Short mmCIF file of C-alpha atoms and ligand atoms in Angstrom, two decimals:
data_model
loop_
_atom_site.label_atom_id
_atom_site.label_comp_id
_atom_site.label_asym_id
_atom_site.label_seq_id
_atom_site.Cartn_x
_atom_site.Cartn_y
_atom_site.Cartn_z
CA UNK A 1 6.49 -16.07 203.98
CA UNK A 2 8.78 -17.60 206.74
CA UNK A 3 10.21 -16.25 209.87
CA UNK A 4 13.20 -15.31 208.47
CA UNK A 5 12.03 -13.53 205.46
CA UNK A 6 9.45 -11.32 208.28
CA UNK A 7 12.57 -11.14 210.02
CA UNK A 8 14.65 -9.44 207.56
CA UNK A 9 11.81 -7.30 205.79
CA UNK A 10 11.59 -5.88 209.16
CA UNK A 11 15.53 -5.08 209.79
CA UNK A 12 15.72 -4.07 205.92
CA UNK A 13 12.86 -1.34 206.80
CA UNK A 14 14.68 -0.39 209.84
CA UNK A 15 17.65 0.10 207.90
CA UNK A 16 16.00 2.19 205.37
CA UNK A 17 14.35 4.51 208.06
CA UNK A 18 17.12 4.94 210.48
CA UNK A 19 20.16 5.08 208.34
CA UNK A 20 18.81 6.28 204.95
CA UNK A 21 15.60 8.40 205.20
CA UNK A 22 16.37 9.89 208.84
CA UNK A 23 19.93 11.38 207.59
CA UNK A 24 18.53 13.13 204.80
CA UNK A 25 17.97 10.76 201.37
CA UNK A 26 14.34 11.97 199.58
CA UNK A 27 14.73 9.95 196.39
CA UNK A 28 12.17 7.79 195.97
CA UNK A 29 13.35 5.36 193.35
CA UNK A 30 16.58 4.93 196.06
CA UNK A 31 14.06 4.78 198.90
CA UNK A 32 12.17 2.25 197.28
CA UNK A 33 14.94 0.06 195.80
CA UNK A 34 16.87 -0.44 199.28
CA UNK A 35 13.67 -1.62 200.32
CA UNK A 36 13.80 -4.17 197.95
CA UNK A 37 17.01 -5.68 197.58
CA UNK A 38 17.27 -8.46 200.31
CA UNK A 39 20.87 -6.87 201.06
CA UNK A 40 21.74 -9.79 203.47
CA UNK A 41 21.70 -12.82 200.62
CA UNK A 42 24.56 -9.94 199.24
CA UNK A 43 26.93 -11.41 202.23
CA UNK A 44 28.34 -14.14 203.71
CA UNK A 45 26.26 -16.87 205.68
CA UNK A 46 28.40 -16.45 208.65
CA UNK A 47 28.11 -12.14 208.33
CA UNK A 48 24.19 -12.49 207.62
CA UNK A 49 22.87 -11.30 210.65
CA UNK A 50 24.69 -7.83 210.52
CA UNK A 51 23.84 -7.35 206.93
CA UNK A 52 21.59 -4.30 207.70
CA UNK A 53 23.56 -2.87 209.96
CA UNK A 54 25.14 0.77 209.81
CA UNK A 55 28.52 -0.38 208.44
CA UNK A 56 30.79 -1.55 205.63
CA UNK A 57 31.20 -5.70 205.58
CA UNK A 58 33.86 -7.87 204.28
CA UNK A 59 33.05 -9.97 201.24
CA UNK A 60 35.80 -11.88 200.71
CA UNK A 61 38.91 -11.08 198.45
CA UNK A 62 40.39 -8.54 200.50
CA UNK A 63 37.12 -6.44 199.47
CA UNK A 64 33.96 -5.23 201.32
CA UNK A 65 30.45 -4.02 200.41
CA UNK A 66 29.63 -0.39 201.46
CA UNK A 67 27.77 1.30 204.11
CA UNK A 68 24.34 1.56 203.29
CA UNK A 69 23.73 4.90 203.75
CA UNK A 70 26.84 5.77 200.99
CA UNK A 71 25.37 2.85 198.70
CA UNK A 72 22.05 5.23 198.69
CA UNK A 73 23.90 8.67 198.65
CA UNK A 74 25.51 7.70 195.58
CA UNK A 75 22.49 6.13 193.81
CA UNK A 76 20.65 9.68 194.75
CA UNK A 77 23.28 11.71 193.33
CA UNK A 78 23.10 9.96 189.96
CA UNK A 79 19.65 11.47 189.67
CA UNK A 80 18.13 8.42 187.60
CA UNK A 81 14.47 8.89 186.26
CA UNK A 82 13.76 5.05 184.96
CA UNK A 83 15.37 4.25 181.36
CA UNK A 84 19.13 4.94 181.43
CA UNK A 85 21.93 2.51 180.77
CA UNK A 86 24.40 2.31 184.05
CA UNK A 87 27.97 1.39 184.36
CA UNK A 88 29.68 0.28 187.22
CA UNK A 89 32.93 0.00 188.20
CA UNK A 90 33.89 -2.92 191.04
CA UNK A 91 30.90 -5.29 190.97
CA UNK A 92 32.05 -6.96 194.42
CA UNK A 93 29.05 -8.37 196.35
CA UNK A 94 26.25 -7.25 193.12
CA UNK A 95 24.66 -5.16 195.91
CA UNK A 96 24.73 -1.64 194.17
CA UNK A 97 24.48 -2.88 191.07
CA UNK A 98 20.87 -4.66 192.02
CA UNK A 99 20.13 -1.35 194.22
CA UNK A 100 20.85 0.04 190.34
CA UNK A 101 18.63 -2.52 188.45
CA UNK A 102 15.58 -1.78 190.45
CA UNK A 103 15.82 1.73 188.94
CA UNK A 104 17.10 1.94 185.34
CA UNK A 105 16.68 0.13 182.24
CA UNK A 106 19.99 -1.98 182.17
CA UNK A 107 23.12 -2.07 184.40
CA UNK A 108 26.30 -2.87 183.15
CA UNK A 109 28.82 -3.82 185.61
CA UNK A 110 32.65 -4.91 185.44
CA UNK A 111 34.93 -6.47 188.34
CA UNK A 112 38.53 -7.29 188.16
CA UNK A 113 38.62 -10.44 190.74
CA UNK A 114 37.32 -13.20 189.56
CA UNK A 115 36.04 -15.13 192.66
CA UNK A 116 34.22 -12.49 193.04
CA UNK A 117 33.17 -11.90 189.61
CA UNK A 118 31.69 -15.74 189.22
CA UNK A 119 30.08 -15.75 192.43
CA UNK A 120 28.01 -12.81 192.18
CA UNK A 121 26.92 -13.23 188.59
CA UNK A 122 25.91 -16.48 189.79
CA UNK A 123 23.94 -14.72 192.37
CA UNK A 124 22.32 -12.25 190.16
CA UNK A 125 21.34 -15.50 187.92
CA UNK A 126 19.80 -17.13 190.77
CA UNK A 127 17.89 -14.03 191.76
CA UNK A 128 16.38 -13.40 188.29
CA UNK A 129 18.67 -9.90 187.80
CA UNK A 130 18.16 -10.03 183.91
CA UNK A 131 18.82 -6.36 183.55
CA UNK A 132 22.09 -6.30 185.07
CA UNK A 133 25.06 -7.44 182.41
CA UNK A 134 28.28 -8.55 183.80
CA UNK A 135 32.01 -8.49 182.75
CA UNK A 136 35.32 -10.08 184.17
CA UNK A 137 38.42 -7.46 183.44
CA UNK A 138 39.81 -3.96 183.91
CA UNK A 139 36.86 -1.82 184.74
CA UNK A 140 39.21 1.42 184.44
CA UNK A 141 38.50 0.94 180.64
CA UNK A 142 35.30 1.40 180.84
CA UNK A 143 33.09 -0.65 178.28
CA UNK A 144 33.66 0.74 174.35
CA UNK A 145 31.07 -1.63 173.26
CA UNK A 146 28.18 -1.07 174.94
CA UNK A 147 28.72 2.92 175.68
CA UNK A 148 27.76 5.77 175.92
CA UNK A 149 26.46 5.57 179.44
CA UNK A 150 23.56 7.69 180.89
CA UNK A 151 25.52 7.06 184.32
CA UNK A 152 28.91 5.46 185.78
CA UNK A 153 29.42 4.65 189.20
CA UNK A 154 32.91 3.49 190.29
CA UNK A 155 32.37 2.28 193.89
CA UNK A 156 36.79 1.73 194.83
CA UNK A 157 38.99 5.16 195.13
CA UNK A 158 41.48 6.08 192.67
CA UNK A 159 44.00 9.03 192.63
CA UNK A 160 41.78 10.82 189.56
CA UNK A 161 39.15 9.64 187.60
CA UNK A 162 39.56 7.36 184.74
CA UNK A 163 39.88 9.31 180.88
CA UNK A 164 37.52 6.49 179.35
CA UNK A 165 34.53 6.68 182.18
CA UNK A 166 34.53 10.31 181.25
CA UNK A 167 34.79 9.76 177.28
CA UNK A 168 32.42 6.62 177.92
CA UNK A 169 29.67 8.98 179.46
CA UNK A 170 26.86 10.96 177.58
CA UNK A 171 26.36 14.71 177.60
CA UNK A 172 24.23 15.35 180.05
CA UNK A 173 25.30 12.36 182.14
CA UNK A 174 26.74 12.05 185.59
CA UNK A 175 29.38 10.00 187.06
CA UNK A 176 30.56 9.40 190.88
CA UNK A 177 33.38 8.21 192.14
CA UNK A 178 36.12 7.97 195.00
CA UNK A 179 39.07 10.40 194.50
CA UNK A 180 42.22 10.37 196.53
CA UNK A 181 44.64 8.41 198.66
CA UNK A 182 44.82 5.08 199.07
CA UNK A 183 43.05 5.20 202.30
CA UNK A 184 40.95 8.48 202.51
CA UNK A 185 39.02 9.91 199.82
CA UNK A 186 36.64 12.40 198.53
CA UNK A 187 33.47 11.58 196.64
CA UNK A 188 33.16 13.61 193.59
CA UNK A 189 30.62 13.83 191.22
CA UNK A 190 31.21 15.08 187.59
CA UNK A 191 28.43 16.25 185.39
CA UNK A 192 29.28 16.21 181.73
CA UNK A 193 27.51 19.31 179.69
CA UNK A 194 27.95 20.76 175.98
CA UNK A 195 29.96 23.33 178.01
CA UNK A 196 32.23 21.21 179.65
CA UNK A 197 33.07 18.75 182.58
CA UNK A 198 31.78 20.18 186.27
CA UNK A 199 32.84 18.53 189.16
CA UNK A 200 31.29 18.72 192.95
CA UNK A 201 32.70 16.94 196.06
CA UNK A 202 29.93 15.24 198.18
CA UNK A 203 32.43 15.04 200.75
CA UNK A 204 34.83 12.37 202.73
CA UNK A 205 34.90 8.68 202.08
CA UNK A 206 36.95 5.79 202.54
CA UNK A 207 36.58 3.11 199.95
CA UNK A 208 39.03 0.36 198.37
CA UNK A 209 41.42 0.59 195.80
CA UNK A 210 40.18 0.93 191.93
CA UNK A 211 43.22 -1.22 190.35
CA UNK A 212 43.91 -1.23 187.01
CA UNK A 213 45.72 0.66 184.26
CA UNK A 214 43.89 4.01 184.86
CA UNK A 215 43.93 3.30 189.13
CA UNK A 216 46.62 2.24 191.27
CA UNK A 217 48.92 -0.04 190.37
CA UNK A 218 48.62 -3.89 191.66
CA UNK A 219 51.85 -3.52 193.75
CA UNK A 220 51.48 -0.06 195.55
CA UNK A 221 51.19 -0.38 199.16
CA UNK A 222 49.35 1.58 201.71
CA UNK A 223 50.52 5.21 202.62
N1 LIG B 301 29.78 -2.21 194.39
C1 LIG B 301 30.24 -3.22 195.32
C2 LIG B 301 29.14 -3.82 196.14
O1 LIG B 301 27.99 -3.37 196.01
O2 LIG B 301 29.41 -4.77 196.88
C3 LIG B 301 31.35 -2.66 196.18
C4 LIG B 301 32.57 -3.40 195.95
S1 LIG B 301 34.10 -3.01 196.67
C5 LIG B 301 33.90 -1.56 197.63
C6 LIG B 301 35.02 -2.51 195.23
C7 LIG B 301 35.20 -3.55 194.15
O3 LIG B 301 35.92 -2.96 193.08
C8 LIG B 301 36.01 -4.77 194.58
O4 LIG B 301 35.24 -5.92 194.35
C9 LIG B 301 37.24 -4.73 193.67
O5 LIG B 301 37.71 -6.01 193.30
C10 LIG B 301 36.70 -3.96 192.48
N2 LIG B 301 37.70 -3.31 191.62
C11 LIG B 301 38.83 -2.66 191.96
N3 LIG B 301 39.45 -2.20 190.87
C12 LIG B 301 38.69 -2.56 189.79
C13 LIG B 301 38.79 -2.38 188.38
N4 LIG B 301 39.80 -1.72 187.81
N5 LIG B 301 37.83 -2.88 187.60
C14 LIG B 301 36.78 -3.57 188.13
N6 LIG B 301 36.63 -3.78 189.45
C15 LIG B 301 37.56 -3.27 190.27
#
């Protein structure tokens, strides 16, 4: 093991005790996995150094990679037990998606930008991520082939939640997602039963746009 690697086992911990375990996350599988996932070979070279830190980054593309402590709140709320099938929506940096992989069987996860979409299944190649499944395209469409989904995740905000993520789910699964303005939204999670859809808010959130033809459209500008 080199310096480096000490040095960011040490910051990951840090992370995982200050940010994630001290505000209230008891998952284990969560707990565990963002002590895993080396979350700073998820950034930039130039950004590594604040990878652990309490905070949203930039990843290039006009996008970012969340917050820790929202990256584990979300995972939590899925309430995963070990052999589901995951989508999610807005791959970016691979980050959730590996916090994901550590957990369930398989993770299948679609991004719309395709710098972004090459670079991180590259990543997840180089890292040995065989459980996680990638796609280039419109992630508001969810994945007809490879559903029905024990879980969706859509980690950018749109003004409701996509018709095929909910028709793409199983009974008895959950899905989380951003719902709201362009700038501000609220974090709902929607748990679909024989009885019916039900549908908690976990709260505020900010996150970036879900484009596509069940988000916002490519051309909308901020409000
Ligand atoms: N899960 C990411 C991570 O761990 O780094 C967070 C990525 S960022 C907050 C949101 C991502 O959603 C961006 O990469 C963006 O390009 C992507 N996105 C937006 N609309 C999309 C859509 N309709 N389908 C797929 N990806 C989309």
């Amino acid at each position: 093991m080199n310096i480096d690697s000490i040095k960011y086992d040490r910051w990951r911990n840090n992370m995982v005790d200050q940010q994630i375990v001290a505000r209230g996350i008891t998952d284990p599988a969560t707990i565990d996995a963002m002590r895993t996932i080396p979350r700073h070979l998820f950034v930039s070279e130039a950004l590594i150094d604040n990878a652990y830190g309490d905070h949203p980054l930039p990843i290039g593309e006009g996008q970012t990679i969340s917050q820790p402590y929202i990256i584990a709140e979300m995972t939590q709320a899925l309430n995963l037990k070990g052999g589901e099938r995951v989508l999610e929506i807005g791959t970016g940096s691979g980050y959730q998606a590996a916090i994901l992989s550590q957990i369930v069987f398989r993770v299948y996860t679609i991004e719309r930008n395709n710098n972004l979409f090459l670079r991180t299944r590259k990543l997840f190649d180089n890292l040995k991520y065989h459980n996680i499944v990638t796609r280039y395209g419109d992630g508001t469409q969810g994945w007809v082939s490879e559903s029905p989904f024990d879980a969706v995740i859509v980690t950018a905000g749109g003004e409701k939640i996509p018709q095929p993520l909910i028709d793409q789910l199983t009974v008895g699964g959950r899905l989380i997602m951003p719902v709201g303005g362009h700038l501000i939204q609220e974090l709902l999670l929607v748990e679909k039963r024989k009885t019916g859809i039900f549908t908690t808010s976990m709260g505020g959130c900010r996150f970036v746009k879900l484009i596509g033809r069940h988000g916002w459209k490519e051309e909308e500008k901020d409000q």
